[in-house]
Tab-separated table of C-alpha atoms and ligand atoms in Angstrom:
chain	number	residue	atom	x	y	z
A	1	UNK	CA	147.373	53.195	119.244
A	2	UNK	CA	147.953	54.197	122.863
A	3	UNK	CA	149.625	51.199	125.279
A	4	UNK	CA	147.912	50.115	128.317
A	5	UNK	CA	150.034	52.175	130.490
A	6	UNK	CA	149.888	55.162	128.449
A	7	UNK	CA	145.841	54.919	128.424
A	8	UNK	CA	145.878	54.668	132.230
A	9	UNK	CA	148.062	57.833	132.430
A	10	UNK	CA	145.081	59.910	130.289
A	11	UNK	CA	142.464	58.449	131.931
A	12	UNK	CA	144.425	59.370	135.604
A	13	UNK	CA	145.130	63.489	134.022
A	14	UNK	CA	141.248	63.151	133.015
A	15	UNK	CA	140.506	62.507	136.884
A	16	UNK	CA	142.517	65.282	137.877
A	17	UNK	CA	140.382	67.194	135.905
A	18	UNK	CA	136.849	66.415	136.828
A	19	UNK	CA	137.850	64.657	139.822
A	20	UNK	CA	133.567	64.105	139.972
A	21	UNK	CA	132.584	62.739	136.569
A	22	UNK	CA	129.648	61.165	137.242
A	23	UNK	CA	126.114	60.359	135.249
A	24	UNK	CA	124.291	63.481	134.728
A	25	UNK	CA	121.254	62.791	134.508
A	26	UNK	CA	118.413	63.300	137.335
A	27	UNK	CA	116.835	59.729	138.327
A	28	UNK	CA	115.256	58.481	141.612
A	29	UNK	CA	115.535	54.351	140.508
A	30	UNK	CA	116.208	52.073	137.797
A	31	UNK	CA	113.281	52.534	136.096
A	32	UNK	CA	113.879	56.764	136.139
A	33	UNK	CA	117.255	55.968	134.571
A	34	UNK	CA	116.487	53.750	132.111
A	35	UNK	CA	113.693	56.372	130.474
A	36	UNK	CA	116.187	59.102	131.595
A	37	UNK	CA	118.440	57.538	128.860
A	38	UNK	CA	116.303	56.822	126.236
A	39	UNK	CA	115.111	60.158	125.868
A	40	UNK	CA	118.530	61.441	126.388
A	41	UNK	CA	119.077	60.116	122.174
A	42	UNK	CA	120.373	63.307	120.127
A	43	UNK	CA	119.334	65.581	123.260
A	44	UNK	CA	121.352	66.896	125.985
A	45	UNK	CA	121.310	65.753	129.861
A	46	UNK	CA	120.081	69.266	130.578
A	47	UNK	CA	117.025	69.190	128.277
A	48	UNK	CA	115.674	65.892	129.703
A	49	UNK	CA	116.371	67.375	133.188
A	50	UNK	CA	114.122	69.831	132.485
A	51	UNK	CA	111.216	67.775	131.122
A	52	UNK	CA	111.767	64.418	133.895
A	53	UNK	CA	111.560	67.145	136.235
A	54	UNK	CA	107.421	67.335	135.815
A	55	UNK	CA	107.500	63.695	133.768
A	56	UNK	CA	108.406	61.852	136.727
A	57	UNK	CA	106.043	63.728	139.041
A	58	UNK	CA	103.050	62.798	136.650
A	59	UNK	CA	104.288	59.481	136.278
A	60	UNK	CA	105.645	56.911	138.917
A	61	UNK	CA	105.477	53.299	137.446
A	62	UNK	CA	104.990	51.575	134.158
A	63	UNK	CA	101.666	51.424	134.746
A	64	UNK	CA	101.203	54.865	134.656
A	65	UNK	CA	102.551	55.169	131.335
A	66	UNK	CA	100.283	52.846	129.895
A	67	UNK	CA	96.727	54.371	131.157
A	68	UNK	CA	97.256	57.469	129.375
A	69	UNK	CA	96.864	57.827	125.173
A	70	UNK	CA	99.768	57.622	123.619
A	71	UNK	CA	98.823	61.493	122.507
A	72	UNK	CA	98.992	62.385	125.889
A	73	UNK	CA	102.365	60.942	126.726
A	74	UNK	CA	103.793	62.669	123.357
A	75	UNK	CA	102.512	66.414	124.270
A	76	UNK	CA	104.338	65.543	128.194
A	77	UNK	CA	107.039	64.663	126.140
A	78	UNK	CA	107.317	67.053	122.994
A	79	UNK	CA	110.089	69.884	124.218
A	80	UNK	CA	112.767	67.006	123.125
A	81	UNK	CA	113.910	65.559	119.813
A	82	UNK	CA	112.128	61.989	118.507
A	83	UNK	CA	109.539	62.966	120.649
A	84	UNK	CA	106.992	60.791	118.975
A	85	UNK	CA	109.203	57.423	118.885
A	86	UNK	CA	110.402	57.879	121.986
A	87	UNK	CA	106.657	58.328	123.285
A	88	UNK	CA	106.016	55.186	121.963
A	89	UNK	CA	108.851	53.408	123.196
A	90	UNK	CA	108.322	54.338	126.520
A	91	UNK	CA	104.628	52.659	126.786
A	92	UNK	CA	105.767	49.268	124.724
A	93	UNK	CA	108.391	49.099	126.820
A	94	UNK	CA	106.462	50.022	130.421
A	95	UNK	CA	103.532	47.331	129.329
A	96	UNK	CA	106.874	44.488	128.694
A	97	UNK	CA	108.049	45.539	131.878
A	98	UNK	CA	104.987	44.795	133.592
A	99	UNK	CA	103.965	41.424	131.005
A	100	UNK	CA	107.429	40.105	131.982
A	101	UNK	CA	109.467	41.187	134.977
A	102	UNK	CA	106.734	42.219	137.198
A	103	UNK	CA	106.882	46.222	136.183
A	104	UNK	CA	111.406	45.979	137.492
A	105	UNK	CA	113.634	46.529	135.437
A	106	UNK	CA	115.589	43.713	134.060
A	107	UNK	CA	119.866	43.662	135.491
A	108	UNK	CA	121.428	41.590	132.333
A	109	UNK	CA	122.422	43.177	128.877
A	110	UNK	CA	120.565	40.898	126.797
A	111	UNK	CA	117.581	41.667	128.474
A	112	UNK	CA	117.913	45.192	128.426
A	113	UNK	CA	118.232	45.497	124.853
A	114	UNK	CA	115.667	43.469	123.649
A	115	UNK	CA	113.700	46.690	125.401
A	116	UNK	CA	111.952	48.866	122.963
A	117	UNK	CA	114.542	51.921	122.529
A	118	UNK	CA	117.279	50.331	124.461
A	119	UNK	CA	120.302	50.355	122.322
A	120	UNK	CA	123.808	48.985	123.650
A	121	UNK	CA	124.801	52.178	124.741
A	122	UNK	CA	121.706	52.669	126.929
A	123	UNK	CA	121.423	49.132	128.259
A	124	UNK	CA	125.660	50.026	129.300
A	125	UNK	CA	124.402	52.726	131.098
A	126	UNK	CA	121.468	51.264	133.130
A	127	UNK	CA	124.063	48.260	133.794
A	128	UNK	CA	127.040	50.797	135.051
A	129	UNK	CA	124.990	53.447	136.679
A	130	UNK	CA	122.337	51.612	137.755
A	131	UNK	CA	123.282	48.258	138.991
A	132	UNK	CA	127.039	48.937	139.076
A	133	UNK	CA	128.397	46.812	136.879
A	134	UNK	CA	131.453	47.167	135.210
A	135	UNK	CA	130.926	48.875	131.608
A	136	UNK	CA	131.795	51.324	129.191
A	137	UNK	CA	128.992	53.011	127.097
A	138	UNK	CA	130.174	54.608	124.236
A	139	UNK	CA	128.385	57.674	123.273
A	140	UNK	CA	129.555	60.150	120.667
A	141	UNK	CA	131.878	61.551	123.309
A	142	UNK	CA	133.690	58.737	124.225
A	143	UNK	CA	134.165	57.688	120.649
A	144	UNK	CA	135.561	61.058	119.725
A	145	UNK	CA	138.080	61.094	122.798
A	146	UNK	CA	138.960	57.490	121.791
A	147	UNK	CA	139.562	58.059	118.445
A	148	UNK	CA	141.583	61.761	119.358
A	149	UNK	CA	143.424	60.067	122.048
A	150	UNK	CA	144.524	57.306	119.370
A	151	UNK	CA	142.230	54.892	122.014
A	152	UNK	CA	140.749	53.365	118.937
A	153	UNK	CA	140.870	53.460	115.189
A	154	UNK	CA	139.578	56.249	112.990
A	155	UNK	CA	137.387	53.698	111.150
A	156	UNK	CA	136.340	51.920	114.303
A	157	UNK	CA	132.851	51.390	114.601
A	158	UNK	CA	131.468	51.900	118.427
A	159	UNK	CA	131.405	48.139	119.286
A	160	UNK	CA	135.408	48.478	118.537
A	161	UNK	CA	135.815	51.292	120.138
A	162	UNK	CA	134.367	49.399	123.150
A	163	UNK	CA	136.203	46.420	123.093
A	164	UNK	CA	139.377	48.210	122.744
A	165	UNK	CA	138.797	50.399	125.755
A	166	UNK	CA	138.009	47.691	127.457
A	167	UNK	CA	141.297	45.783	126.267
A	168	UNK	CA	143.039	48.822	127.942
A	169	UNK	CA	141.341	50.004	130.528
A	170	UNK	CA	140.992	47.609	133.898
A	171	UNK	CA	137.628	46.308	134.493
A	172	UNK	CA	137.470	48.248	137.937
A	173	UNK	CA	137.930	51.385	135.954
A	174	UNK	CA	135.351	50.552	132.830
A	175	UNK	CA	132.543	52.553	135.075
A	176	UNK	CA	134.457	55.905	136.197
A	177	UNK	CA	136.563	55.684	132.750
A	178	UNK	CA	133.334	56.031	130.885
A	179	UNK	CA	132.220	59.020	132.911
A	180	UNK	CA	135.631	60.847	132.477
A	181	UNK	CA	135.594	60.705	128.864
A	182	UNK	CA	132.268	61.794	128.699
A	183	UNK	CA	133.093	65.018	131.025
A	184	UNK	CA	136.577	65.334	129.138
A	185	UNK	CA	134.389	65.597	125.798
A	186	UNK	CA	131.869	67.463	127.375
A	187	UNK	CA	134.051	70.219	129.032
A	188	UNK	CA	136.751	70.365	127.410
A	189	UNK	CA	137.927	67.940	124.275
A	190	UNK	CA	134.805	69.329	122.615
A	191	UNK	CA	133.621	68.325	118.983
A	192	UNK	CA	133.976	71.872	117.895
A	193	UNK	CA	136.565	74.219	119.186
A	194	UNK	CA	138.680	71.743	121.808
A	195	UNK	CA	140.344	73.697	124.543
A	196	UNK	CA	144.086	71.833	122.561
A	197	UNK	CA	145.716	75.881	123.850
A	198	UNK	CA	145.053	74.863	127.639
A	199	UNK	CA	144.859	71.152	127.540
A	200	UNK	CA	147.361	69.304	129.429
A	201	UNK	CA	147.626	66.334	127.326
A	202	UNK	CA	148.405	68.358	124.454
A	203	UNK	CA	152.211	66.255	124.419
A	204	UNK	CA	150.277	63.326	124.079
A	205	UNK	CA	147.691	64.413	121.408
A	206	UNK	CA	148.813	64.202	117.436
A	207	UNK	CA	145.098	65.380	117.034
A	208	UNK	CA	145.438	68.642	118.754
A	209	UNK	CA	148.604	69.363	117.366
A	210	UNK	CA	146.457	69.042	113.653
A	211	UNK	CA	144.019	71.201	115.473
A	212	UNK	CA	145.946	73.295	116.352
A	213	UNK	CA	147.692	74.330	113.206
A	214	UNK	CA	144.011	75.016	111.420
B	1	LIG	FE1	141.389	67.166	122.789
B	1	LIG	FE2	142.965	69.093	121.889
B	1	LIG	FE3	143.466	67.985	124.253
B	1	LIG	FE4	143.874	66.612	122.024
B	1	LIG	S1	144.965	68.459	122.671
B	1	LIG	S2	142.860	65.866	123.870
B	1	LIG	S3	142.184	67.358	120.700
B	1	LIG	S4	141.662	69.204	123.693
């Protein structure tokens, strides 16, 4: 496992890098962000660009969401994986926004994931992006850099590799962090093929060097 200081140096040659890591997704407000994320499950930023492009024209509020059919909101939805749950998800949770918090959407964890398809890593993101707080979401690219970078355990499960990266990252990082590894993965530590000929913490990377040799 990596030391604090060593962790800080990665995350600093990640900045160099993509010196503007930020979230990728297209959102005009909380509420924008928080469907922008739940859709976002096993699809790519890009795809659910595309769709919230003529979603969010059609529809501005929760309300909205809940006057159509459900069948209606699944064909506006269809071009992206789980279409149907996440169809569904959308108007249960639109209808508790408006039962409970007056149609906003809710600034604490714990209320954000008792939303219907708001997972830990979505209700991170809505909390970091969204409201600013200090977080670290860990989607399947963070928890491969972790894991590469020797961040975290092999066998760590996601809530480990979160509290470890927060353990050595400082809180005033957690936000920018997040969005580095998730570039880093995206661009250039990739699941398949990692750029380990080019990749300037190749010294640092006993996972590359295995990669390498394959
Ligand atoms: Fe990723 Fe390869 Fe760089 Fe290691 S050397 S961080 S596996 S790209």
């Amino acid at each position: 496992m990596v030391s604090k200081k060593k962790a800080l140096e990665i995350i600093d040659v990640m900045e160099t890098l993509f010196p503007d890591a930020h979230c990728e997704l297209n959102f005009k407000n909380e509420f924008e962000l928080v469907l922008a994320v739940l859709l976002s499950a096993q699809t790519t930023d890009k795809s659910v660009n595309k769709l919230t492009q003529t979603l969010f024209e059609k529809y501005k509020c929760p309300e909205d969401y809940i006057k159509v059919p459900l069948s209606e909101l699944e064909q506006d939805v269809k071009t992206i994986g789980l279409y149907r749950n996440k169809a569904k998800n959308i108007q249960a949770l639109s209808q508790i926004l408006l039962d409970k918090y007056d149609g906003v959407v809710p600034s604490t964890f714990e209320e954000l994931v008792k939303l219907p398809g708001v997972g830990r890593k979505t209700a991170n993101v809505v909390l970091s992006v969204g409201f600013g707080v200090p977080r670290i979401a860990v989607d399947t690219h963070v928890e491969r850099i972790s894991k590469r970078l020797d961040f975290a355990k092999k066998d760590d499960t996601v809530l480990e590799v979160e509290n470890r990266l927060m353990k050595l990252i400082p809180e005033n990082r957690w936000s920018k962090a997040h969005h580095l590894m998730i570039f880093f993965g995206r661009y250039h530590c990739t699941a398949k093929n990692p750029k380990c000929e080019t990749c300037p913490l190749f010294d640092a990377c006993k996972e590359g060097k295995k990669l390498i040799k394959k």
